Amino acid sequence: MNTNWIRSSVTFSALALFGTLAAAQTSLIPPSIRMAPQGVEYMCGGSAKDEAAFMHMVAPRWAASFEFAVNDKGHHHLPVAARVKVRNPYNGDVVLDVPSAGPMMLARLEPGSYEVDVTLGGLTLTQPINVLIGQPARAVFLWPSNFDMASAMPRSGGQTTALLSTRE
């Protein structure tokens, strides 16, 4: 039996497997960390399955995470973009005001209480969020099943606002 042929076949198979694993690992380019005009670091993404898994994996290292979806008969459709505004509820100061480029956003907020407004298709959902030291805060914004983004666009420049209760 030709042992050289077996060795080279095993070596080739191992190299092929390693190349496949390396390609799979490098195919995921994590979302970039951005700086908001207000000075808060944030990251958006989660549209692809691998990217969503990455965002969920790193979320505990960020002070706050926000998730956005449209509920449609029990299925959650992920919006591509929403406008996120985080403000101090006591004085109204805007701490973060940026577009989200995906159904998830992570933000490095300072510890404190905030009101978070997320606007999608002209409908704004608002939730309070409390950021504590060493304990990541999470808020999920779920637009109702009867929400139609095309017809929800404001005609006179106004917005519709819905308040959500905090579920922690």
mmCIF file of C-alpha atoms in Angstrom:
data_model
loop_
_atom_site.group_PDB
_atom_site.id
_atom_site.type_symbol
_atom_site.label_atom_id
_atom_site.label_comp_id
_atom_site.label_asym_id
_atom_site.label_seq_id
_atom_site.Cartn_x
_atom_site.Cartn_y
_atom_site.Cartn_z
ATOM 1 C CA MET A 1 0.000 0.000 0.000
ATOM 2 C CA ASN A 2 1.294 3.444 -0.906
ATOM 3 C CA THR A 3 1.456 5.359 2.395
ATOM 4 C CA ASN A 4 2.717 8.509 0.680
ATOM 5 C CA TRP A 5 -0.516 8.707 -1.325
ATOM 6 C CA ILE A 6 -2.592 8.295 1.890
ATOM 7 C CA ARG A 7 -0.534 10.966 3.707
ATOM 8 C CA SER A 8 -0.838 13.455 0.869
ATOM 9 C CA SER A 9 -4.556 12.711 0.551
ATOM 10 C CA VAL A 10 -5.081 13.310 4.297
ATOM 11 C CA THR A 11 -2.913 16.440 4.172
ATOM 12 C CA PHE A 12 -4.868 17.751 1.172
ATOM 13 C CA SER A 13 -8.189 17.057 2.937
ATOM 14 C CA ALA A 14 -7.000 18.809 6.098
ATOM 15 C CA LEU A 15 -5.811 21.812 4.104
ATOM 16 C CA ALA A 16 -9.117 21.960 2.232
ATOM 17 C CA LEU A 17 -11.054 21.812 5.501
ATOM 18 C CA PHE A 18 -8.824 24.485 7.081
ATOM 19 C CA GLY A 19 -9.271 26.691 3.997
ATOM 20 C CA THR A 20 -13.052 26.277 4.165
ATOM 21 C CA LEU A 21 -13.116 27.143 7.878
ATOM 22 C CA ALA A 22 -10.830 30.139 7.361
ATOM 23 C CA ALA A 23 -13.016 31.384 4.497
ATOM 24 C CA ALA A 24 -16.142 30.973 6.626
ATOM 25 C CA GLN A 25 -14.570 32.922 9.473
ATOM 26 C CA THR A 26 -13.321 35.740 7.258
ATOM 27 C CA SER A 27 -16.586 36.026 5.315
ATOM 28 C CA LEU A 28 -18.189 37.723 8.319
ATOM 29 C CA ILE A 29 -17.090 41.303 8.496
ATOM 30 C CA PRO A 30 -18.347 42.671 11.794
ATOM 31 C CA PRO A 31 -20.266 45.936 11.685
ATOM 32 C CA SER A 32 -18.095 48.965 12.252
ATOM 33 C CA ILE A 33 -18.210 50.956 15.453
ATOM 34 C CA ARG A 34 -19.309 54.507 14.732
ATOM 35 C CA MET A 35 -19.271 57.752 16.687
ATOM 36 C CA ALA A 36 -22.504 59.744 16.870
ATOM 37 C CA PRO A 37 -22.325 63.544 16.591
ATOM 38 C CA GLN A 38 -23.268 63.586 20.294
ATOM 39 C CA GLY A 39 -20.096 61.616 21.164
ATOM 40 C CA VAL A 40 -21.631 58.177 21.815
ATOM 41 C CA GLU A 41 -20.165 55.058 20.194
ATOM 42 C CA TYR A 42 -22.675 52.762 18.510
ATOM 43 C CA MET A 43 -22.849 49.789 16.161
ATOM 44 C CA CYS A 44 -25.705 48.763 13.854
ATOM 45 C CA GLY A 45 -26.391 45.540 11.992
ATOM 46 C CA GLY A 46 -28.015 42.165 12.298
ATOM 47 C CA SER A 47 -29.670 41.887 8.888
ATOM 48 C CA ALA A 48 -27.763 38.712 8.011
ATOM 49 C CA LYS A 49 -27.889 35.631 10.243
ATOM 50 C CA ASP A 50 -24.125 35.629 10.973
ATOM 51 C CA GLU A 51 -24.134 39.347 11.682
ATOM 52 C CA ALA A 52 -27.102 38.983 14.060
ATOM 53 C CA ALA A 53 -25.270 36.173 15.901
ATOM 54 C CA PHE A 54 -22.205 38.409 16.212
ATOM 55 C CA MET A 55 -24.295 41.337 17.518
ATOM 56 C CA HIS A 56 -25.969 39.087 20.125
ATOM 57 C CA MET A 57 -22.572 37.724 21.144
ATOM 58 C CA VAL A 58 -21.030 41.164 21.783
ATOM 59 C CA ALA A 59 -24.182 42.831 23.201
ATOM 60 C CA PRO A 60 -23.290 42.030 26.854
ATOM 61 C CA ARG A 61 -20.164 44.182 26.424
ATOM 62 C CA TRP A 62 -22.199 47.249 25.466
ATOM 63 C CA ALA A 63 -24.254 49.398 27.837
ATOM 64 C CA ALA A 64 -27.467 49.245 25.781
ATOM 65 C CA SER A 65 -28.918 47.164 22.974
ATOM 66 C CA PHE A 66 -31.965 47.952 20.869
ATOM 67 C CA GLU A 67 -33.802 45.574 18.549
ATOM 68 C CA PHE A 68 -36.396 46.519 15.932
ATOM 69 C CA ALA A 69 -39.013 44.359 14.183
ATOM 70 C CA VAL A 70 -42.459 44.517 12.607
ATOM 71 C CA ASN A 71 -44.843 41.862 13.974
ATOM 72 C CA ASP A 72 -46.803 40.165 11.198
ATOM 73 C CA LYS A 73 -49.056 37.333 12.381
ATOM 74 C CA GLY A 74 -46.466 36.010 14.806
ATOM 75 C CA HIS A 75 -43.556 36.440 12.377
ATOM 76 C CA HIS A 76 -41.136 39.258 12.964
ATOM 77 C CA HIS A 77 -39.978 41.073 9.846
ATOM 78 C CA LEU A 78 -36.756 42.943 10.351
ATOM 79 C CA PRO A 79 -36.688 46.562 9.220
ATOM 80 C CA VAL A 80 -33.703 47.745 7.236
ATOM 81 C CA ALA A 81 -33.460 51.200 8.760
ATOM 82 C CA ALA A 82 -34.988 53.177 11.594
ATOM 83 C CA ARG A 83 -34.184 56.486 13.278
ATOM 84 C CA VAL A 84 -33.020 56.168 16.900
ATOM 85 C CA LYS A 85 -33.106 59.095 19.302
ATOM 86 C CA VAL A 86 -32.024 58.666 22.934
ATOM 87 C CA ARG A 87 -32.675 61.543 25.314
ATOM 88 C CA ASN A 88 -32.449 62.452 28.960
ATOM 89 C CA PRO A 89 -36.060 62.295 30.259
ATOM 90 C CA TYR A 90 -35.438 64.982 32.887
ATOM 91 C CA ASN A 91 -34.058 67.801 30.747
ATOM 92 C CA GLY A 92 -34.753 66.593 27.185
ATOM 93 C CA ASP A 93 -31.080 66.655 26.132
ATOM 94 C CA VAL A 94 -30.469 64.418 23.118
ATOM 95 C CA VAL A 95 -27.688 61.942 23.876
ATOM 96 C CA LEU A 96 -27.846 59.966 20.624
ATOM 97 C CA ASP A 97 -29.644 60.719 17.350
ATOM 98 C CA VAL A 98 -28.637 58.445 14.460
ATOM 99 C CA PRO A 99 -30.118 56.200 11.780
ATOM 100 C CA SER A 100 -29.889 52.472 12.408
ATOM 101 C CA ALA A 101 -28.582 50.467 9.480
ATOM 102 C CA GLY A 102 -30.197 47.217 10.584
ATOM 103 C CA PRO A 103 -32.585 45.586 13.028
ATOM 104 C CA MET A 104 -30.108 45.864 15.924
ATOM 105 C CA MET A 105 -28.174 48.697 17.522
ATOM 106 C CA LEU A 106 -25.660 48.633 20.355
ATOM 107 C CA ALA A 107 -24.698 51.856 22.137
ATOM 108 C CA ARG A 108 -22.159 52.815 24.793
ATOM 109 C CA LEU A 109 -24.447 54.974 26.908
ATOM 110 C CA GLU A 110 -23.370 56.344 30.275
ATOM 111 C CA PRO A 111 -25.222 54.927 33.306
ATOM 112 C CA GLY A 112 -28.565 56.665 33.773
ATOM 113 C CA SER A 113 -32.211 56.815 32.721
ATOM 114 C CA TYR A 114 -33.192 57.525 29.128
ATOM 115 C CA GLU A 115 -36.198 57.787 26.833
ATOM 116 C CA VAL A 116 -35.639 56.045 23.503
ATOM 117 C CA ASP A 117 -37.638 57.042 20.412
ATOM 118 C CA VAL A 118 -37.370 54.784 17.364
ATOM 119 C CA THR A 119 -39.053 55.937 14.165
ATOM 120 C CA LEU A 120 -39.874 53.599 11.299
ATOM 121 C CA GLY A 121 -42.054 54.650 8.393
ATOM 122 C CA GLY A 122 -43.347 57.714 10.248
ATOM 123 C CA LEU A 123 -44.449 55.785 13.369
ATOM 124 C CA THR A 124 -42.387 56.455 16.507
ATOM 125 C CA LEU A 125 -42.288 53.988 19.390
ATOM 126 C CA THR A 126 -40.988 55.242 22.741
ATOM 127 C CA GLN A 127 -39.575 53.266 25.670
ATOM 128 C CA PRO A 128 -37.714 54.184 28.826
ATOM 129 C CA ILE A 129 -34.421 52.415 29.463
ATOM 130 C CA ASN A 130 -32.195 52.326 32.548
ATOM 131 C CA VAL A 131 -28.484 51.767 32.046
ATOM 132 C CA LEU A 132 -26.693 50.444 35.132
ATOM 133 C CA ILE A 133 -22.969 49.920 35.648
ATOM 134 C CA GLY A 134 -22.000 46.386 34.631
ATOM 135 C CA GLN A 135 -25.541 45.415 33.634
ATOM 136 C CA PRO A 136 -26.432 45.832 29.947
ATOM 137 C CA ALA A 137 -29.863 47.301 29.231
ATOM 138 C CA ARG A 138 -32.033 45.975 26.401
ATOM 139 C CA ALA A 139 -35.107 47.354 24.663
ATOM 140 C CA VAL A 140 -37.139 45.675 21.924
ATOM 141 C CA PHE A 141 -39.260 47.824 19.632
ATOM 142 C CA LEU A 142 -42.004 45.833 17.943
ATOM 143 C CA TRP A 143 -44.322 47.614 15.533
ATOM 144 C CA PRO A 144 -47.876 46.193 15.431
ATOM 145 C CA SER A 145 -49.012 43.657 12.856
ATOM 146 C CA ASN A 146 -51.349 46.191 11.224
ATOM 147 C CA PHE A 147 -48.464 48.633 10.671
ATOM 148 C CA ASP A 148 -47.995 49.445 7.005
ATOM 149 C CA MET A 149 -44.772 51.360 6.491
ATOM 150 C CA ALA A 150 -45.896 52.740 3.134
ATOM 151 C CA SER A 151 -49.140 54.215 4.464
ATOM 152 C CA ALA A 152 -47.603 55.311 7.786
ATOM 153 C CA MET A 153 -45.542 58.020 6.147
ATOM 154 C CA PRO A 154 -46.699 61.379 7.490
ATOM 155 C CA ARG A 155 -48.445 63.574 4.942
ATOM 156 C CA SER A 156 -48.148 66.902 6.737
ATOM 157 C CA GLY A 157 -44.687 66.399 8.252
ATOM 158 C CA GLY A 158 -46.088 65.135 11.574
ATOM 159 C CA GLN A 159 -45.360 61.868 13.283
ATOM 160 C CA THR A 160 -47.456 59.309 15.068
ATOM 161 C CA THR A 161 -46.113 58.240 18.453
ATOM 162 C CA ALA A 162 -46.887 55.090 20.422
ATOM 163 C CA LEU A 163 -45.716 54.436 23.961
ATOM 164 C CA LEU A 164 -44.543 50.987 24.945
ATOM 165 C CA SER A 165 -44.175 49.664 28.447
ATOM 166 C CA THR A 166 -40.785 48.403 29.587
ATOM 167 C CA ARG A 167 -40.462 44.657 29.947
ATOM 168 C CA GLU A 168 -37.377 43.780 31.970
#
